[in-house]
Amino acid sequence: MFLAWERLCTLSCRPKFLKTVWASKILGLSTSAKMSLRFKNAKRIEGLDSNIWIEFTKLAADPSVVNLGQGLPDISPPVYVKEELSKIAAIDNLNQYTRGFGHPSLVKALSCLYEKFYHNKINPNEEILVTVGAYGSLFNAIQGLIDEGDEVIVIVPFFDCYESMVRMAGATPVFVPLRCKPVDGKKCSSSDWTLDPQELASKFNSKTKAIILNTPHNPLGKVYTKEELQVIADLCIKYDTLCISDEVYEWLVYTGNKHFKIATFPGMWERTITIGSAGKTFSVTGWKLGWSIGPKHLIKHLQTVQQNTVYTCATPLQEALAQAFWIDIKRMDDPECYFNSLPKELEVKRDRMVHLLESVGLKSIVPDGGYFIIADVSLLDVDLLDMKDSNEPYDYKFVKWMIKNKVMFIGFCNIVLYVIVDL
Amino acid sequence: MFRNTTAICLHLVGPLRGKKSGASLTRCLHQTLTMAKRLQARRLDGIDHNPWVEFVQLASEEADVVNLGQGFPDFSPPEFAVEAFQHAVSGDFMLNQYTKAFGYPPLTKILANFFGKLLGQEIDPLKNVLVTVGAYGALFTAFQALVDEGDEVIIIEPFFDCYEPMTLMAGGRPVFVSLKPSPTQKGEPDSSSNWQLDPTELASKFTSRTKAFILNTPNNPLGKVFSKEELELVASLCQQHDVVCISDEVYQWMVFDGFQHISIASLPGMWERTLTIGSAGKTFSVTGWKVGWVLGPDSLMKHLRTVHQNSIYHCATQGQAAVAQSFEREQLHFGRPSSYFVQLPQYIQRCRDHMIQSLQSMGFRPVIPQGSYFLITDISDFKNKMPDLPGAADEPYDRRFVKWMIKNKGLVAVPVSIFFSLPHQKFFDHYIRFCFVKDESTLRAMDQKLQKWKAELTP
């Protein structure tokens, strides 16, 4: 399992954004500055250049460091998945362009798989788009449907690209936090983190174009319940809003929990884009294949973005993915099916890690799903004397200290600081 | 207002809310949406239509056609490339996971090394190289990074059709300047070198709002390989007006008849203002791998990196590993007869010559390309003999001709008017484009179709 990583950002990131915009306005009028004025970046990426991960990846690159930071498996993908790709590498015509909106055999497999959940036929050509990872689907959805001046509701904490992609589209992210209500005597779990329905409702207005939902959630591991999703669905319908549902961890749901697709709720299919990931489904993050599923009148706009951005995704990988899907689609009730075996395997690792964290005094939020665990480090009360001068949040400093002194790279989570402040 | 939405059935939404989740919905209910707001973002205005969709669809519907339309080889990639991919997918299992966002390190390293020598430039793999999803992805990233609302982008016609919509999507204004053929001697075939820019006209297109100039050499669809003098003219204008040059060089190895491909970034004063785009797909005949790259100065590349990390973040690892290994092989053979970059253009030149001969014997008048995958051919004679082909009233002749040819003659080509801006399409509606980068068997099948056609013409 992995501690909180990926690109996590909260409200504390915003001051950073404003600072960068201000700095960029200060440009001299010398010749070299004049040239740099002309080579100035387009406004859409103003303030989106900083990447905190670069610094931490460098620190973690030391081979003696155990990397539990980034959200990628270091176990092998299933054998049959690797075998399919190997077979396909030898087939000539799979080395050339395929259909732009998705390789035919792949969109057919996706349609066949997801029809079981939507209880309705899904048109493989008009209601599915294959993208460069789920990341690419998020980009296509936001570029295709979000306009300058729109508001997009983002639930905190969030996978950090949501904010930057919304800003790149010229829209305003409107944040609403998940808050923890722990029950005495009970181990803290991700289900204790909930939205306040009134607070959520207050974020919706006539400018709200979409809400971005992520279930199972990164980094908390929260799996939204049916009731929680119904609250969101009701608001989407009431305020005439779209829903972009990031469900990359849809198979990674642990005992006692069930993944619900908000697009299957009444009135929601027509306003929802549901995003999935081959990388997280088959432990092949490096294949960079994802998909968007939704109604034709929304998917067609994502397809327009596709034909003006990458045009098509890699052929051999799509074919291999299709073959892998066919193998598992045929045995969905079998414990050997990867959609069943992977969460079982990861649940054991999750429990082991929760136990290990407890043994060093770290209190973790037990995730109901996903790849990550969040741990509260405040109880350790670590002396970060040599990191004192930095303006960075506590968790950034803690992580650097961990890498330096404990030879382990964990991610960091601003939410820890947020919780302490709240109490 | 319900602009561009499907049928609205407001009264049906109420009853739906009462149903349990996952309940079965009929097809028509499935597609309804009540949304008073406009659905799609304004950046998609005018760019949703894609001319290829219709032609690709038509080609796939007709049985027994010879596809000389879309630009991809139908022969095998070189063995070393196939082996490289097999090695990438069956070797280290960690190649199934994310690599570095801006490029798989062995690939950025070899690209820096290889192109550094070609461009006569120190290239840093981290600062001056970005790996993208095909050259198409590179173009998109460049436009998004640098073109702002109201910026002007100079595009040479005929142009690879995505340049215009990518400019529009970035809020830019495309400014077109046409390559025009000079009159040829009677009986002499036209050549792509004969199509030129008027220097005065070109200079007049640069304004204080010009942000970028798109260069494509060798050019798609014409096959023109810009000469040193032509590039120097473009270079001097870019420097004079402080404009960024985006140089699409995907066909850089596909050069014939002893012509030389020159990268504008290698000219004095140009490295610091040029983004050079390349394609593994065209380099190694593996268009389906979708691996491309941009080379350029850090001052420009940093903006492309920002777009990249906010759009797709990573490119697929194994394709990159295979391209790296393929370049490593080529580096060992570079300049020698065994180099793929020597053998491929030799083979393709023979394909080109075969096609030219076959087309000429049919009464087509091909423009002999100096490079690229394509040639265009003048169909004026056909336009004179059969001016009234089925199609919409204002549909350019070449599109009607291509559709008719696919349906009736079993040959797929592409109308050249799609490579021109809308106002100029009517002046260039008498050319169609063929791709000759095909297997021998495909060219023989083309000959059969042409011979059958010729027989039908003979009274």
CSV table of C-alpha atoms in Angstrom, one decimal, chain A residues 6-7 34-45 48-51 53-54 57 70-77 81-82 85-90 92 94-98 101 117-123 126-127 132 135-137 139 142-150 161 164-165 168-170 205-209 226 230 234 237-242 260 264-267 269-271 279-280 283-288 295-298 300-302 304-317, chain B residues 4-6 13 16-27 29-44 47-50 52-53 56 70-77 82 85-86 89-90 93-100 102 133 136-141 143-149 161-162 165-166 169-172 207-211 241-244 272-274 279 281-282 285-290 297 299-300 302-304 306-319:
chain,number,residue,atom,x,y,z
A,6,GLU,CA,-0.1,11.7,-6.1
A,7,ARG,CA,-0.5,15.4,-6.5
A,34,LYS,CA,11.3,42.3,-24.8
A,35,MET,CA,12.1,38.9,-26.4
A,36,SER,CA,10.9,37.1,-23.3
A,37,LEU,CA,7.8,39.1,-23.5
A,38,ARG,CA,7.1,37.8,-26.9
A,39,PHE,CA,7.9,34.3,-25.8
A,40,LYS,CA,5.6,34.6,-22.8
A,41,ASN,CA,3.4,31.6,-22.1
A,42,ALA,CA,-0.2,31.7,-23.0
A,43,LYS,CA,-2.4,33.0,-20.1
A,44,ARG,CA,-4.1,29.6,-19.7
A,45,ILE,CA,-1.1,28.1,-18.0
A,48,LEU,CA,0.3,26.2,-13.3
A,49,ASP,CA,4.0,25.6,-13.8
A,50,SER,CA,5.0,24.7,-10.3
A,51,ASN,CA,5.3,21.0,-9.4
A,53,TRP,CA,6.7,16.5,-6.9
A,54,ILE,CA,9.9,17.3,-8.8
A,57,THR,CA,11.1,12.7,-6.5
A,70,GLN,CA,3.9,7.6,-5.8
A,71,GLY,CA,0.7,5.8,-6.8
A,72,LEU,CA,2.0,3.0,-8.9
A,73,PRO,CA,2.4,-0.7,-8.1
A,74,ASP,CA,5.8,-2.3,-7.9
A,75,ILE,CA,4.3,-5.7,-8.3
A,76,SER,CA,4.1,-7.3,-11.7
A,77,PRO,CA,0.8,-7.0,-13.7
A,81,VAL,CA,-1.9,-9.1,-19.4
A,82,LYS,CA,1.8,-9.1,-20.1
A,85,LEU,CA,0.9,-7.4,-25.1
A,86,SER,CA,3.8,-9.7,-26.0
A,87,LYS,CA,1.7,-11.6,-28.6
A,88,ILE,CA,0.4,-8.3,-30.1
A,89,ALA,CA,3.9,-6.9,-30.5
A,90,ALA,CA,4.4,-9.3,-33.3
A,92,ASP,CA,2.1,-6.0,-38.2
A,94,LEU,CA,-1.3,-3.3,-35.0
A,95,ASN,CA,1.8,-1.0,-35.3
A,96,GLN,CA,-0.3,1.5,-37.4
A,97,TYR,CA,-3.0,4.1,-36.5
A,98,THR,CA,-6.3,2.8,-35.2
A,101,PHE,CA,-11.9,7.6,-30.6
A,117,PHE,CA,-23.4,-2.0,-14.5
A,118,TYR,CA,-25.4,0.5,-16.4
A,119,HIS,CA,-28.2,-2.1,-17.2
A,120,ASN,CA,-28.4,-0.5,-20.6
A,121,LYS,CA,-26.6,-0.9,-23.9
A,122,ILE,CA,-23.6,1.4,-24.3
A,123,ASN,CA,-22.9,2.4,-27.8
A,126,GLU,CA,-20.7,7.2,-29.5
A,127,GLU,CA,-20.8,6.7,-25.8
A,132,VAL,CA,-4.3,8.9,-22.7
A,135,TYR,CA,-5.7,11.9,-16.8
A,136,GLY,CA,-6.4,12.4,-20.5
A,137,SER,CA,-10.1,11.8,-19.9
A,139,PHE,CA,-8.5,16.8,-19.6
A,142,ILE,CA,-12.8,19.7,-18.7
A,143,GLN,CA,-11.6,21.2,-22.0
A,144,GLY,CA,-14.7,20.0,-23.8
A,145,LEU,CA,-17.3,21.1,-21.3
A,146,ILE,CA,-15.9,23.7,-19.0
A,147,ASP,CA,-15.7,27.3,-20.2
A,148,GLU,CA,-14.1,30.5,-19.0
A,149,GLY,CA,-16.2,31.9,-16.1
A,150,ASP,CA,-17.7,28.6,-15.2
A,161,CYS,CA,-4.8,18.1,-11.3
A,164,SER,CA,-5.0,23.0,-12.3
A,165,MET,CA,-7.1,21.6,-15.2
A,168,MET,CA,-6.4,26.0,-17.4
A,169,ALA,CA,-9.9,26.0,-18.8
A,170,GLY,CA,-10.4,29.5,-17.4
A,205,ASN,CA,-25.3,28.3,-8.0
A,206,SER,CA,-26.3,29.3,-11.5
A,207,LYS,CA,-22.6,29.4,-12.6
A,208,THR,CA,-21.8,25.9,-11.5
A,209,LYS,CA,-21.1,23.9,-14.6
A,226,LYS,CA,-25.5,5.4,-2.1
A,230,GLN,CA,-27.9,10.7,-3.9
A,234,ASP,CA,-30.1,15.7,-6.3
A,237,ILE,CA,-30.3,17.8,-11.1
A,238,LYS,CA,-31.6,20.8,-9.1
A,239,TYR,CA,-28.9,23.1,-10.3
A,240,ASP,CA,-28.6,21.7,-13.8
A,241,THR,CA,-25.0,20.7,-13.4
A,242,LEU,CA,-22.7,18.1,-15.0
A,260,PHE,CA,-21.7,2.8,-6.7
A,264,THR,CA,-26.7,4.9,-12.8
A,265,PHE,CA,-28.8,7.1,-10.6
A,266,PRO,CA,-32.1,8.4,-12.0
A,267,GLY,CA,-31.5,11.6,-14.0
A,269,TRP,CA,-26.7,9.3,-17.0
A,270,GLU,CA,-27.5,12.2,-19.2
A,271,ARG,CA,-25.3,14.6,-17.2
A,279,GLY,CA,-3.5,1.5,-15.3
A,280,LYS,CA,-5.3,1.1,-12.0
A,283,SER,CA,-1.7,-2.5,-12.6
A,284,VAL,CA,-0.3,-1.2,-15.8
A,285,THR,CA,0.0,2.6,-15.1
A,286,GLY,CA,2.6,2.9,-17.8
A,287,TRP,CA,0.2,1.9,-20.6
A,288,LYS,CA,-1.5,5.3,-20.1
A,295,PRO,CA,-24.2,10.0,-23.3
A,296,LYS,CA,-23.5,10.9,-26.9
A,297,HIS,CA,-24.3,14.6,-26.4
A,298,LEU,CA,-21.5,14.9,-23.9
A,300,LYS,CA,-19.1,14.1,-28.7
A,301,HIS,CA,-17.5,17.2,-27.2
A,302,LEU,CA,-14.7,15.1,-25.6
A,304,THR,CA,-13.8,17.0,-30.5
A,305,VAL,CA,-11.1,17.7,-28.0
A,306,GLN,CA,-9.5,14.3,-28.9
A,307,GLN,CA,-9.4,15.0,-32.6
A,308,ASN,CA,-7.6,18.3,-31.9
A,309,THR,CA,-5.2,17.1,-29.3
A,310,VAL,CA,-3.7,13.6,-29.7
A,311,TYR,CA,-6.1,12.3,-32.4
A,312,THR,CA,-5.6,8.6,-31.4
A,313,CYS,CA,-4.1,6.5,-28.7
A,314,ALA,CA,-1.4,3.8,-29.2
A,315,THR,CA,-2.8,0.7,-31.1
A,316,PRO,CA,-0.9,-2.3,-29.6
A,317,LEU,CA,-1.6,-1.3,-26.1
B,4,ASN,CA,-26.7,22.2,-29.5
B,5,THR,CA,-28.4,19.8,-27.0
B,6,THR,CA,-30.5,16.8,-27.9
B,13,VAL,CA,-37.1,13.9,-15.5
B,16,LEU,CA,-37.2,9.3,-13.3
B,17,ARG,CA,-36.2,10.7,-10.0
B,18,GLY,CA,-38.6,8.3,-8.2
B,19,LYS,CA,-36.9,5.2,-9.6
B,20,LYS,CA,-34.2,3.2,-7.7
B,21,SER,CA,-30.7,3.6,-8.9
B,22,GLY,CA,-29.6,1.2,-11.6
B,23,ALA,CA,-33.2,0.9,-12.8
B,24,SER,CA,-33.6,0.1,-16.5
B,25,LEU,CA,-34.1,3.1,-18.7
B,26,THR,CA,-35.5,3.1,-22.2
B,27,ARG,CA,-33.2,4.3,-25.0
B,29,LEU,CA,-34.9,8.6,-22.1
B,30,HIS,CA,-31.3,7.7,-21.9
B,31,GLN,CA,-30.3,10.5,-24.2
B,32,THR,CA,-32.4,13.4,-22.9
B,33,LEU,CA,-30.9,16.3,-21.0
B,34,THR,CA,-32.4,19.3,-19.6
B,35,MET,CA,-29.7,21.9,-19.4
B,36,ALA,CA,-30.4,25.5,-19.9
B,37,LYS,CA,-26.7,26.3,-20.0
B,38,ARG,CA,-24.7,25.7,-23.2
B,39,LEU,CA,-23.0,22.3,-23.0
B,40,GLN,CA,-19.7,22.5,-24.8
B,41,ALA,CA,-16.9,25.0,-24.1
B,42,ARG,CA,-16.6,27.9,-26.6
B,43,ARG,CA,-13.1,26.8,-27.5
B,44,LEU,CA,-14.7,24.0,-29.5
B,47,ILE,CA,-13.5,22.9,-34.8
B,48,ASP,CA,-15.9,20.1,-34.2
B,49,HIS,CA,-16.2,19.1,-37.8
B,50,ASN,CA,-13.5,16.8,-39.1
B,52,TRP,CA,-11.6,12.8,-42.3
B,53,VAL,CA,-14.5,11.2,-40.6
B,56,VAL,CA,-12.6,7.2,-43.5
B,70,GLN,CA,-4.6,8.1,-44.9
B,71,GLY,CA,-0.9,8.4,-44.3
B,72,PHE,CA,0.4,5.2,-42.8
B,73,PRO,CA,2.5,2.4,-44.2
B,74,ASP,CA,0.8,-1.0,-44.8
B,75,PHE,CA,4.2,-2.8,-44.8
B,76,SER,CA,6.0,-4.1,-41.7
B,77,PRO,CA,8.1,-1.9,-39.6
B,82,VAL,CA,9.5,-4.8,-33.8
B,85,PHE,CA,9.0,-3.3,-28.8
B,86,GLN,CA,8.9,-7.0,-28.0
B,89,VAL,CA,7.0,-5.5,-23.3
B,90,SER,CA,8.6,-8.7,-22.2
B,93,PHE,CA,8.0,-5.6,-15.7
B,94,MET,CA,8.4,-2.1,-14.2
B,95,LEU,CA,8.2,-0.8,-17.8
B,96,ASN,CA,4.5,-1.4,-17.3
B,97,GLN,CA,4.4,1.5,-14.9
B,98,TYR,CA,4.7,5.3,-15.1
B,99,THR,CA,8.0,6.7,-16.3
B,100,LYS,CA,9.3,10.3,-16.0
B,102,PHE,CA,8.6,14.6,-19.6
B,133,VAL,CA,1.7,11.5,-27.8
B,136,TYR,CA,0.1,15.5,-33.1
B,137,GLY,CA,0.4,15.8,-29.4
B,138,ALA,CA,3.5,17.9,-29.7
B,139,LEU,CA,1.7,20.3,-32.0
B,140,PHE,CA,-1.2,20.6,-29.5
B,141,THR,CA,1.2,21.2,-26.6
B,143,PHE,CA,-0.1,25.8,-29.5
B,144,GLN,CA,-1.6,25.6,-26.0
B,145,ALA,CA,1.7,26.7,-24.4
B,146,LEU,CA,2.3,29.7,-26.6
B,147,VAL,CA,-0.8,30.9,-28.5
B,148,ASP,CA,-3.1,33.2,-26.7
B,149,GLU,CA,-6.4,34.8,-27.4
B,161,ASP,CA,-5.4,20.2,-41.5
B,162,CYS,CA,-5.0,20.2,-37.7
B,165,PRO,CA,-8.3,24.0,-35.5
B,166,MET,CA,-5.4,23.9,-33.0
B,169,MET,CA,-8.8,26.1,-30.0
B,170,ALA,CA,-6.0,28.2,-28.5
B,171,GLY,CA,-8.0,31.4,-29.3
B,172,GLY,CA,-5.5,32.3,-32.0
B,207,THR,CA,2.2,41.9,-37.9
B,208,SER,CA,2.8,43.0,-34.4
B,209,ARG,CA,0.3,40.3,-33.3
B,210,THR,CA,2.1,37.4,-35.0
B,211,LYS,CA,3.1,35.0,-32.3
B,241,HIS,CA,9.3,40.2,-36.0
B,242,ASP,CA,10.4,38.2,-33.0
B,243,VAL,CA,8.1,35.2,-33.8
B,244,VAL,CA,8.3,31.6,-32.6
B,272,GLU,CA,16.4,30.1,-29.5
B,273,ARG,CA,13.0,30.6,-31.2
B,274,THR,CA,12.2,27.3,-32.8
B,279,SER,CA,7.6,11.5,-35.0
B,281,GLY,CA,5.6,6.8,-36.2
B,282,LYS,CA,7.0,8.3,-39.5
B,285,SER,CA,7.0,3.2,-39.8
B,286,VAL,CA,5.1,2.6,-36.5
B,287,THR,CA,2.4,5.2,-36.6
B,288,GLY,CA,0.4,3.2,-34.0
B,289,TRP,CA,3.0,3.6,-31.3
B,290,LYS,CA,2.1,7.3,-31.0
B,297,PRO,CA,15.2,26.0,-25.9
B,299,SER,CA,12.7,29.2,-22.3
B,300,LEU,CA,10.0,27.8,-24.6
B,302,LYS,CA,9.2,25.0,-19.9
B,303,HIS,CA,5.8,26.3,-21.1
B,304,LEU,CA,5.2,23.1,-23.1
B,306,THR,CA,3.4,23.0,-18.0
B,307,VAL,CA,0.8,22.1,-20.6
B,308,HIS,CA,2.0,18.5,-20.7
B,309,GLN,CA,1.8,18.1,-16.9
B,310,ASN,CA,-1.8,19.5,-17.0
B,311,SER,CA,-3.1,17.5,-19.9
B,312,ILE,CA,-1.7,14.0,-20.1
B,313,TYR,CA,1.2,14.1,-17.7
B,314,HIS,CA,2.9,10.9,-18.8
B,315,CYS,CA,3.3,9.1,-22.2
B,316,ALA,CA,3.1,5.3,-22.3
B,317,THR,CA,6.4,3.8,-21.2
B,318,GLN,CA,7.0,0.8,-23.4
B,319,GLY,CA,6.5,2.6,-26.7
